[in-house]
CSV table of C-alpha atoms in Angstrom, one decimal:
chain,number,residue,atom,x,y,z
A,1073,UNK,CA,13.7,50.9,14.9
A,1074,UNK,CA,11.7,48.2,13.0
A,1075,UNK,CA,9.7,50.8,11.1
A,1076,UNK,CA,13.0,52.6,10.2
A,1077,UNK,CA,14.4,49.3,8.7
A,1078,UNK,CA,11.2,48.7,6.8
A,1079,UNK,CA,11.2,52.3,5.5
A,1080,UNK,CA,14.9,51.8,4.4
A,1081,UNK,CA,14.0,48.6,2.6
A,1082,UNK,CA,11.1,50.3,0.8
A,1083,UNK,CA,13.3,53.2,-0.2
A,1084,UNK,CA,16.0,50.8,-1.4
A,1085,UNK,CA,13.5,48.9,-3.5
A,1086,UNK,CA,12.0,52.0,-4.9
A,1087,UNK,CA,15.5,53.3,-5.7
A,1088,UNK,CA,16.5,50.1,-7.4
A,1089,UNK,CA,13.3,50.1,-9.5
A,1090,UNK,CA,14.0,53.7,-10.5
A,1091,UNK,CA,17.6,52.9,-11.4
A,1092,UNK,CA,16.5,49.9,-13.4
A,1093,UNK,CA,13.8,51.9,-15.1
A,1094,UNK,CA,16.3,54.3,-16.4
A,1095,UNK,CA,18.2,51.5,-18.1
A,1096,UNK,CA,14.9,50.0,-19.5
A,1097,UNK,CA,13.9,53.4,-21.0
A,1098,UNK,CA,17.2,53.6,-22.9
A,1099,UNK,CA,16.7,50.0,-24.0
A,1100,UNK,CA,13.2,50.6,-25.3
A,1101,UNK,CA,14.4,53.7,-27.2
A,1102,UNK,CA,17.2,51.7,-28.8
A,1103,UNK,CA,14.8,48.8,-29.7
A,1104,UNK,CA,12.3,51.1,-31.3
A,1105,UNK,CA,15.0,52.7,-33.4
A,1106,UNK,CA,16.2,49.2,-34.3
A,1107,UNK,CA,12.6,48.3,-35.4
A,1108,UNK,CA,12.5,51.4,-37.6
A,1109,UNK,CA,15.9,50.7,-39.1
A,1110,UNK,CA,15.0,47.1,-39.8
A,1111,UNK,CA,11.7,48.1,-41.4
A,1112,UNK,CA,13.7,50.4,-43.7
A,1113,UNK,CA,15.8,47.4,-44.7
A,1114,UNK,CA,12.6,45.5,-45.6
A,1115,UNK,CA,11.4,48.5,-47.7
A,1116,UNK,CA,14.8,48.7,-49.4
A,1117,UNK,CA,14.5,45.1,-50.6
A,1118,UNK,CA,10.9,45.5,-51.6
A,1119,UNK,CA,11.9,48.5,-53.7
A,1120,UNK,CA,14.7,46.5,-55.3
A,1121,UNK,CA,12.1,43.9,-56.2
A,1122,UNK,CA,9.7,46.6,-57.4
A,1123,UNK,CA,12.5,47.9,-59.7
A,1124,UNK,CA,13.3,44.5,-61.2
A,1125,UNK,CA,9.7,43.6,-62.0
A,1126,UNK,CA,9.2,45.9,-65.1
A,1127,UNK,CA,12.2,44.3,-66.9
A,1128,UNK,CA,10.9,40.8,-66.0
A,1129,UNK,CA,7.4,41.7,-67.2
A,1130,UNK,CA,8.6,43.2,-70.5
A,1131,UNK,CA,10.8,40.2,-71.2
A,1132,UNK,CA,7.9,37.8,-70.5
A,1133,UNK,CA,5.4,39.9,-72.5
A,1134,UNK,CA,7.2,39.2,-75.7
A,1135,UNK,CA,6.6,35.5,-75.2
A,1136,UNK,CA,3.2,35.5,-73.5
A,1137,UNK,CA,0.9,38.2,-75.0
A,1138,UNK,CA,-2.3,36.5,-73.9
A,1139,UNK,CA,-1.5,36.6,-70.2
A,1140,UNK,CA,-2.6,40.2,-69.7
A,1141,UNK,CA,-4.5,39.6,-66.5
A,1142,UNK,CA,-1.2,38.4,-64.8
A,1143,UNK,CA,0.6,41.5,-66.1
A,1144,UNK,CA,-2.2,43.8,-64.9
A,1145,UNK,CA,-2.1,42.3,-61.4
A,1146,UNK,CA,1.6,42.8,-61.3
A,1147,UNK,CA,1.3,46.5,-62.4
A,1148,UNK,CA,-1.5,47.0,-59.9
A,1149,UNK,CA,0.6,45.5,-57.0
A,1150,UNK,CA,3.5,47.7,-58.0
A,1151,UNK,CA,1.3,50.8,-57.9
A,1152,UNK,CA,-0.1,49.8,-54.5
A,1153,UNK,CA,3.4,49.3,-53.1
A,1154,UNK,CA,4.6,52.7,-54.5
A,1155,UNK,CA,1.5,54.4,-53.0
A,1156,UNK,CA,1.6,52.7,-49.6
A,1157,UNK,CA,2.6,55.0,-46.7
A,1158,UNK,CA,2.3,52.8,-43.5
A,1159,UNK,CA,4.0,49.6,-42.7
A,1160,UNK,CA,0.6,47.8,-42.7
A,1161,UNK,CA,-0.2,49.1,-46.2
A,1162,UNK,CA,3.2,48.2,-47.5
A,1163,UNK,CA,2.9,44.7,-46.0
A,1164,UNK,CA,-0.4,44.2,-47.7
A,1165,UNK,CA,0.9,45.5,-51.1
A,1166,UNK,CA,4.1,43.4,-50.8
A,1167,UNK,CA,2.0,40.3,-50.2
A,1168,UNK,CA,-0.2,41.1,-53.2
A,1169,UNK,CA,3.0,41.5,-55.3
A,1170,UNK,CA,4.3,38.1,-54.1
A,1171,UNK,CA,1.0,36.5,-55.2
A,1172,UNK,CA,1.1,38.2,-58.6
A,1173,UNK,CA,4.7,37.1,-59.1
A,1174,UNK,CA,3.7,33.5,-58.2
A,1175,UNK,CA,1.1,33.7,-61.0
A,1176,UNK,CA,3.7,35.0,-63.4
A,1177,UNK,CA,6.0,32.1,-62.6
A,1178,UNK,CA,3.1,29.7,-63.4
A,1179,UNK,CA,2.8,31.4,-66.8
A,1180,UNK,CA,6.6,31.1,-67.3
A,1181,UNK,CA,6.3,27.3,-66.8
A,1182,UNK,CA,4.2,27.2,-69.9
A,1183,UNK,CA,6.9,28.8,-72.1
A,1184,UNK,CA,10.1,26.7,-72.2
A,1185,UNK,CA,11.6,29.0,-74.8
A,1186,UNK,CA,11.2,31.9,-72.4
A,1187,UNK,CA,12.9,30.0,-69.6
A,1188,UNK,CA,15.9,29.5,-71.9
A,1189,UNK,CA,16.2,33.2,-72.8
A,1190,UNK,CA,19.4,34.6,-71.4
A,1191,UNK,CA,17.9,38.0,-70.4
A,1192,UNK,CA,15.0,36.3,-68.7
A,1193,UNK,CA,17.3,33.8,-66.9
A,1194,UNK,CA,19.4,36.7,-65.6
A,1195,UNK,CA,16.3,38.6,-64.4
A,1196,UNK,CA,14.9,35.5,-62.7
A,1197,UNK,CA,18.3,35.0,-60.9
A,1198,UNK,CA,18.2,38.6,-59.7
A,1199,UNK,CA,14.6,38.2,-58.6
A,1200,UNK,CA,15.4,35.0,-56.7
A,1201,UNK,CA,18.2,36.7,-55.0
A,1202,UNK,CA,16.0,39.7,-54.1
A,1203,UNK,CA,13.3,37.3,-52.8
A,1204,UNK,CA,15.9,35.7,-50.5
A,1205,UNK,CA,17.0,39.2,-49.3
A,1206,UNK,CA,13.4,40.1,-48.6
A,1207,UNK,CA,12.9,36.9,-46.6
A,1208,UNK,CA,16.0,37.6,-44.5
A,1209,UNK,CA,15.0,41.2,-43.8
A,1210,UNK,CA,11.4,40.2,-42.9
A,1211,UNK,CA,12.8,37.7,-40.5
A,1212,UNK,CA,15.2,40.2,-38.9
A,1213,UNK,CA,12.3,42.7,-38.7
A,1214,UNK,CA,10.1,40.2,-36.9
A,1215,UNK,CA,13.0,39.2,-34.6
A,1216,UNK,CA,13.6,42.9,-33.7
A,1217,UNK,CA,9.9,43.3,-32.8
A,1218,UNK,CA,9.9,40.1,-30.8
A,1219,UNK,CA,12.9,41.3,-28.8
A,1220,UNK,CA,11.2,44.6,-28.1
A,1221,UNK,CA,7.9,43.0,-27.1
A,1222,UNK,CA,9.7,40.5,-24.8
A,1223,UNK,CA,11.7,43.3,-23.1
A,1224,UNK,CA,8.6,45.5,-22.8
A,1225,UNK,CA,6.7,42.8,-21.0
A,1226,UNK,CA,9.4,41.7,-18.5
A,1227,UNK,CA,9.5,42.9,-15.0
A,1228,UNK,CA,10.6,45.6,-14.0
A,1229,UNK,CA,10.9,47.0,-17.5
A,1230,UNK,CA,7.1,46.6,-17.9
A,1231,UNK,CA,6.7,49.4,-15.3
A,1232,UNK,CA,9.0,51.7,-17.3
A,1233,UNK,CA,7.1,50.8,-20.5
A,1234,UNK,CA,3.8,51.7,-18.9
A,1235,UNK,CA,5.1,54.9,-17.4
A,1236,UNK,CA,6.7,56.2,-20.7
A,1237,UNK,CA,4.0,54.8,-23.0
A,1238,UNK,CA,6.1,52.2,-24.9
A,1239,UNK,CA,3.4,50.1,-26.5
A,1240,UNK,CA,3.5,46.9,-28.6
A,1241,UNK,CA,1.9,48.4,-31.7
A,1242,UNK,CA,4.4,47.1,-34.2
A,1243,UNK,CA,2.9,44.5,-36.6
A,1244,UNK,CA,4.8,41.4,-37.5
A,1245,UNK,CA,5.4,40.8,-41.2
A,1246,UNK,CA,3.2,37.7,-41.8
A,1247,UNK,CA,2.8,35.6,-44.9
A,1248,UNK,CA,-0.5,36.2,-46.8
A,1249,UNK,CA,-3.2,33.5,-46.7
A,1250,UNK,CA,-2.4,32.6,-50.3
A,1251,UNK,CA,1.1,31.5,-49.3
A,1252,UNK,CA,-0.4,28.5,-47.4
A,1253,UNK,CA,-1.8,27.1,-50.7
A,1254,UNK,CA,0.6,25.1,-52.8
A,1255,UNK,CA,0.8,26.5,-56.4
A,1256,UNK,CA,-0.5,24.3,-59.2
A,1257,UNK,CA,2.1,23.7,-61.9
A,1258,UNK,CA,1.0,22.3,-65.2
A,1259,UNK,CA,3.4,20.8,-67.7
A,1260,UNK,CA,1.2,21.2,-70.7
A,1261,UNK,CA,2.2,23.2,-73.8
A,1262,UNK,CA,0.4,26.5,-74.5
A,1263,UNK,CA,-2.1,26.6,-77.3
């Protein structure tokens, strides 16, 4: 009689684990789709920024012909972002683009007439809004990955994750090393 009770308890535990695993499977599928959707939102905002940059660069070029290396790094970063195919490549290209834009903003500080130009001011407002949208979408992307990774590691869902091959291979969108260095702003007039 005792062995029958033990066997029923084991069967009940296994049955509960199997029932719970089914729910976990669907959760993982939903979370992976949410990660992909959120990444698409990040890409959408990166593309918006990429589309704004040529107008900003052309407006700035008229005022700052000698800053060719800054313009070249922006052009290179746009090309890298356009040619990137994986999230890792796109993150790296987006971080390079952020660095190039930061250098452009330092150039702008040296040209007060440029800062007062209406077209330039409008483009800068659009760029600032886009940068805010990118930051929000990156945050949401990282939160979605964090929720997935947390769920994947919790018991009994970790059993389902192992059985069905749900892995934590999604990379968080992290700030580039250059972002940790404060930019140097100089208030000297150009020569």
